[in-house]
Amino acid sequence: LTGSQTELTVVVVVAAGAECKEGCDLRQGYCEVDGECRCQPGWQGELCGNCTRFPGCQRGSCHMPWQCDCEDGWTGRLCDRDLNFCGHNRPCHNNGSCSDDGSGGFTCTCADGFTGSRCEERAGPCHQQGYPCKNGGACMDEAGSAHVLVCLCPRGFSGPLCEVPPDPCASRQQRGPPSPCAEGSTCVPRGPSRFLCVCPPGRAGTRC
């Protein structure tokens, strides 16, 4: 070691008189006993003529140890990203068209009536109408196969699109009078959560 540099020297000691296996590449292999061919790090094979690829290399080869030279149509450090993903995998469903992005990814352009990253979902009325249910209502269209949508409204809301707020004059209790005003009085809505009780003669108070 000198300064910040590290130099590694591989010293091969061949036993005196040892004859390596015929064909053993002595640039990458060595022997200690007759008929042997032991490989240096980064080389492999019966005669040590094959380099060792970078660990994890999938669609690549090497000319020197620890390389991963990609085959045509593949890219990435491990040659694991398909440049022709569309052609090899056909990921877009329902007649969607696929476009490779040049880096191993793809984009699906869906046919009319379908949506999703792979055009796997029907673009039913919920999707076509921009999920129109209001006030937290859930849009239901049988996974896109229904002709019309239905809004499943949260408790208290009503209307085709859940656009009608709760009636403040309706009972606020599971059991009790039909409105917050006392029996015999009239409840008048004044907003989503406001009401006015109109009392009969002889009664008074906020709720009569």
Short mmCIF file of C-alpha atoms in Angstrom, two decimals:
data_model
loop_
_atom_site.label_atom_id
_atom_site.label_comp_id
_atom_site.label_asym_id
_atom_site.label_seq_id
_atom_site.Cartn_x
_atom_site.Cartn_y
_atom_site.Cartn_z
CA LEU A 1 0.00 0.00 0.00
CA THR A 2 1.37 3.41 -0.98
CA GLY A 3 -0.74 6.48 -0.23
CA SER A 4 -4.33 5.90 -1.37
CA GLN A 5 -3.49 3.37 -4.10
CA THR A 6 -3.84 -0.37 -3.72
CA GLU A 7 -2.06 -2.75 -6.08
CA LEU A 8 -3.03 -6.41 -6.16
CA THR A 9 -0.59 -8.87 -7.65
CA VAL A 10 -1.56 -12.50 -8.14
CA VAL A 11 1.42 -14.78 -7.81
CA VAL A 12 1.03 -18.30 -9.15
CA VAL A 13 3.39 -20.92 -7.87
CA VAL A 14 3.58 -23.98 -10.12
CA ALA A 15 5.03 -27.04 -8.55
CA ALA A 16 8.35 -27.98 -10.11
CA GLY A 17 7.83 -30.37 -12.99
CA ALA A 18 4.00 -30.11 -12.91
CA GLU A 19 2.35 -30.32 -16.31
CA CYS A 20 -1.05 -28.63 -16.55
CA LYS A 21 -3.95 -30.25 -18.29
CA GLU A 22 -3.62 -30.10 -22.06
CA GLY A 23 -5.26 -26.93 -23.39
CA CYS A 24 -5.30 -25.14 -20.03
CA ASP A 25 -5.04 -21.40 -20.69
CA LEU A 26 -2.05 -20.47 -18.57
CA ARG A 27 -2.95 -16.77 -18.74
CA GLN A 28 -6.08 -17.47 -16.71
CA GLY A 29 -5.28 -20.87 -15.19
CA TYR A 30 -2.53 -22.69 -13.38
CA CYS A 31 -1.70 -26.06 -11.88
CA GLU A 32 0.03 -27.42 -8.84
CA VAL A 33 -0.12 -31.08 -9.81
CA ASP A 34 0.02 -32.84 -13.16
CA GLY A 35 -3.18 -32.75 -15.24
CA GLU A 36 -4.74 -29.95 -13.24
CA CYS A 37 -6.20 -26.65 -14.49
CA ARG A 38 -7.22 -24.30 -11.70
CA CYS A 39 -8.75 -20.96 -12.67
CA GLN A 40 -7.73 -17.49 -11.57
CA PRO A 41 -10.48 -15.31 -9.98
CA GLY A 42 -12.87 -14.12 -12.69
CA TRP A 43 -12.33 -17.11 -14.96
CA GLN A 44 -14.08 -20.46 -15.19
CA GLY A 45 -14.51 -23.53 -17.34
CA GLU A 46 -12.63 -26.77 -17.73
CA LEU A 47 -9.67 -24.99 -19.34
CA CYS A 48 -10.23 -21.57 -17.66
CA GLY A 49 -11.12 -20.00 -20.99
CA ASN A 50 -14.48 -18.50 -19.96
CA CYS A 51 -14.83 -15.22 -18.12
CA THR A 52 -17.20 -14.86 -15.16
CA ARG A 53 -20.05 -12.40 -15.76
CA PHE A 54 -21.03 -9.66 -13.33
CA PRO A 55 -23.20 -11.21 -10.58
CA GLY A 56 -26.88 -11.03 -11.51
CA CYS A 57 -26.25 -10.40 -15.22
CA GLN A 58 -29.29 -11.77 -17.07
CA ARG A 59 -29.21 -11.01 -20.79
CA GLY A 60 -25.55 -10.21 -21.22
CA SER A 61 -22.12 -11.73 -21.79
CA CYS A 62 -18.50 -10.92 -20.96
CA HIS A 63 -15.14 -10.70 -22.69
CA MET A 64 -13.28 -9.92 -19.49
CA PRO A 65 -14.21 -10.86 -15.92
CA TRP A 66 -17.16 -9.14 -14.23
CA GLN A 67 -18.56 -7.60 -17.41
CA CYS A 68 -22.23 -7.62 -18.43
CA ASP A 69 -22.42 -6.66 -22.11
CA CYS A 70 -26.09 -6.63 -23.09
CA GLU A 71 -27.60 -8.59 -25.95
CA ASP A 72 -29.43 -6.62 -28.63
CA GLY A 73 -32.74 -5.33 -27.31
CA TRP A 74 -31.72 -5.28 -23.65
CA THR A 75 -30.30 -2.57 -21.40
CA GLY A 76 -29.54 -1.81 -17.75
CA ARG A 77 -26.63 -2.68 -15.49
CA LEU A 78 -27.80 -6.30 -15.34
CA CYS A 79 -29.22 -6.34 -18.89
CA ASP A 80 -32.64 -6.97 -17.39
CA ARG A 81 -34.61 -4.13 -19.02
CA ASP A 82 -36.34 -5.10 -22.23
CA LEU A 83 -36.12 -2.44 -24.96
CA ASN A 84 -38.80 -4.34 -26.89
CA PHE A 85 -41.10 -4.98 -23.95
CA CYS A 86 -44.18 -4.44 -26.09
CA GLY A 87 -43.18 -7.01 -28.70
CA HIS A 88 -42.02 -9.63 -26.22
CA ASN A 89 -44.79 -9.29 -23.65
CA ARG A 90 -47.81 -7.65 -25.34
CA PRO A 91 -48.91 -6.05 -22.04
CA CYS A 92 -51.83 -3.95 -23.33
CA HIS A 93 -55.23 -5.66 -23.17
CA ASN A 94 -58.46 -5.21 -25.11
CA ASN A 95 -56.83 -4.08 -28.37
CA GLY A 96 -54.81 -1.33 -26.69
CA SER A 97 -51.69 -0.19 -28.56
CA CYS A 98 -48.28 -0.41 -26.85
CA SER A 99 -45.35 2.02 -27.19
CA ASP A 100 -41.86 1.30 -25.83
CA ASP A 101 -40.25 4.31 -24.13
CA GLY A 102 -36.66 3.38 -25.00
CA SER A 103 -35.57 2.62 -21.44
CA GLY A 104 -37.39 -0.63 -20.73
CA GLY A 105 -40.80 0.87 -19.94
CA PHE A 106 -43.96 1.14 -21.99
CA THR A 107 -47.21 3.06 -22.40
CA CYS A 108 -50.60 1.67 -23.38
CA THR A 109 -53.03 3.72 -25.47
CA CYS A 110 -56.46 2.23 -24.83
CA ALA A 111 -59.22 1.58 -27.33
CA ASP A 112 -62.55 3.33 -26.79
CA GLY A 113 -64.38 1.96 -23.78
CA PHE A 114 -61.31 0.83 -21.81
CA THR A 115 -58.93 2.41 -19.32
CA GLY A 116 -56.15 1.49 -16.87
CA SER A 117 -52.35 1.30 -17.20
CA ARG A 118 -52.76 -1.84 -19.32
CA CYS A 119 -56.27 -1.11 -20.64
CA GLU A 120 -57.54 -3.84 -18.34
CA GLU A 121 -60.58 -1.94 -17.04
CA ARG A 122 -63.78 -1.10 -18.83
CA ALA A 123 -64.32 2.65 -19.10
CA GLY A 124 -67.94 2.51 -17.98
CA PRO A 125 -70.27 5.41 -17.22
CA CYS A 126 -68.45 6.25 -13.97
CA HIS A 127 -65.19 6.84 -15.82
CA GLN A 128 -66.83 8.48 -18.82
CA GLN A 129 -68.73 10.94 -16.63
CA GLY A 130 -65.79 11.73 -14.36
CA TYR A 131 -67.13 9.89 -11.28
CA PRO A 132 -69.93 12.43 -10.70
CA CYS A 133 -71.21 11.26 -7.30
CA LYS A 134 -71.04 14.09 -4.76
CA ASN A 135 -70.50 14.34 -1.01
CA GLY A 136 -68.36 11.19 -0.83
CA GLY A 137 -70.80 9.01 -2.74
CA ALA A 138 -69.40 5.84 -4.36
CA CYS A 139 -69.92 5.44 -8.11
CA MET A 140 -71.09 1.94 -9.06
CA ASP A 141 -71.25 0.66 -12.66
CA GLU A 142 -70.55 -3.09 -12.33
CA ALA A 143 -66.84 -2.68 -13.12
CA GLY A 144 -67.65 -0.69 -16.23
CA SER A 145 -70.08 -3.17 -17.78
CA ALA A 146 -73.31 -1.38 -16.77
CA HIS A 147 -75.03 1.05 -19.12
CA VAL A 148 -75.88 3.51 -16.35
CA LEU A 149 -74.19 4.39 -13.08
CA VAL A 150 -75.61 4.33 -9.56
CA CYS A 151 -74.36 6.51 -6.71
CA LEU A 152 -74.15 4.84 -3.32
CA CYS A 153 -74.69 7.76 -0.95
CA PRO A 154 -73.30 8.20 2.55
CA ARG A 155 -75.84 8.22 5.35
CA GLY A 156 -78.19 11.16 5.23
CA PHE A 157 -77.50 12.20 1.63
CA SER A 158 -79.85 11.43 -1.23
CA GLY A 159 -80.55 12.23 -4.87
CA PRO A 160 -79.30 10.56 -8.07
CA LEU A 161 -75.81 11.97 -7.46
CA CYS A 162 -76.00 12.23 -3.65
CA GLU A 163 -76.40 15.96 -4.15
CA VAL A 164 -79.25 16.40 -1.63
CA PRO A 165 -77.90 17.07 1.89
CA PRO A 166 -79.46 15.55 5.01
CA ASP A 167 -82.82 17.01 6.03
CA PRO A 168 -82.26 18.76 9.37
CA CYS A 169 -85.94 18.27 10.15
CA ALA A 170 -85.69 14.48 9.96
CA SER A 171 -85.21 12.56 13.18
CA ARG A 172 -81.62 12.71 14.47
CA GLN A 173 -82.16 9.67 16.64
CA GLN A 174 -82.73 6.06 15.75
CA ARG A 175 -85.86 6.14 17.87
CA GLY A 176 -87.90 9.20 18.62
CA PRO A 177 -90.16 11.81 17.01
CA PRO A 178 -90.01 12.30 13.23
CA SER A 179 -88.39 15.73 13.62
CA PRO A 180 -86.36 17.66 16.20
CA CYS A 181 -89.35 19.91 16.93
CA ALA A 182 -91.89 18.91 19.57
CA GLU A 183 -95.01 17.07 18.48
CA GLY A 184 -97.61 19.40 17.03
CA SER A 185 -95.06 21.97 15.84
CA THR A 186 -93.76 22.46 12.33
CA CYS A 187 -90.09 22.05 11.35
CA VAL A 188 -88.84 24.34 8.59
CA PRO A 189 -85.39 23.57 7.03
CA ARG A 190 -83.04 26.55 6.92
CA GLY A 191 -79.94 24.87 5.47
CA PRO A 192 -78.00 21.59 5.57
CA SER A 193 -77.91 21.56 9.38
CA ARG A 194 -80.24 24.40 10.41
CA PHE A 195 -83.95 24.39 11.09
CA LEU A 196 -86.70 26.49 12.61
CA CYS A 197 -89.51 25.18 14.77
CA VAL A 198 -92.87 26.95 14.29
CA CYS A 199 -94.78 26.46 17.52
CA PRO A 200 -98.56 26.05 17.90
CA PRO A 201 -100.43 28.53 20.10
CA GLY A 202 -99.49 28.20 23.73
CA ARG A 203 -96.01 26.82 23.11
CA ALA A 204 -92.63 28.50 22.81
CA GLY A 205 -88.93 27.74 22.80
CA THR A 206 -86.38 26.69 20.23
CA ARG A 207 -88.03 23.28 19.82
CA CYS A 208 -91.49 24.31 21.14
#
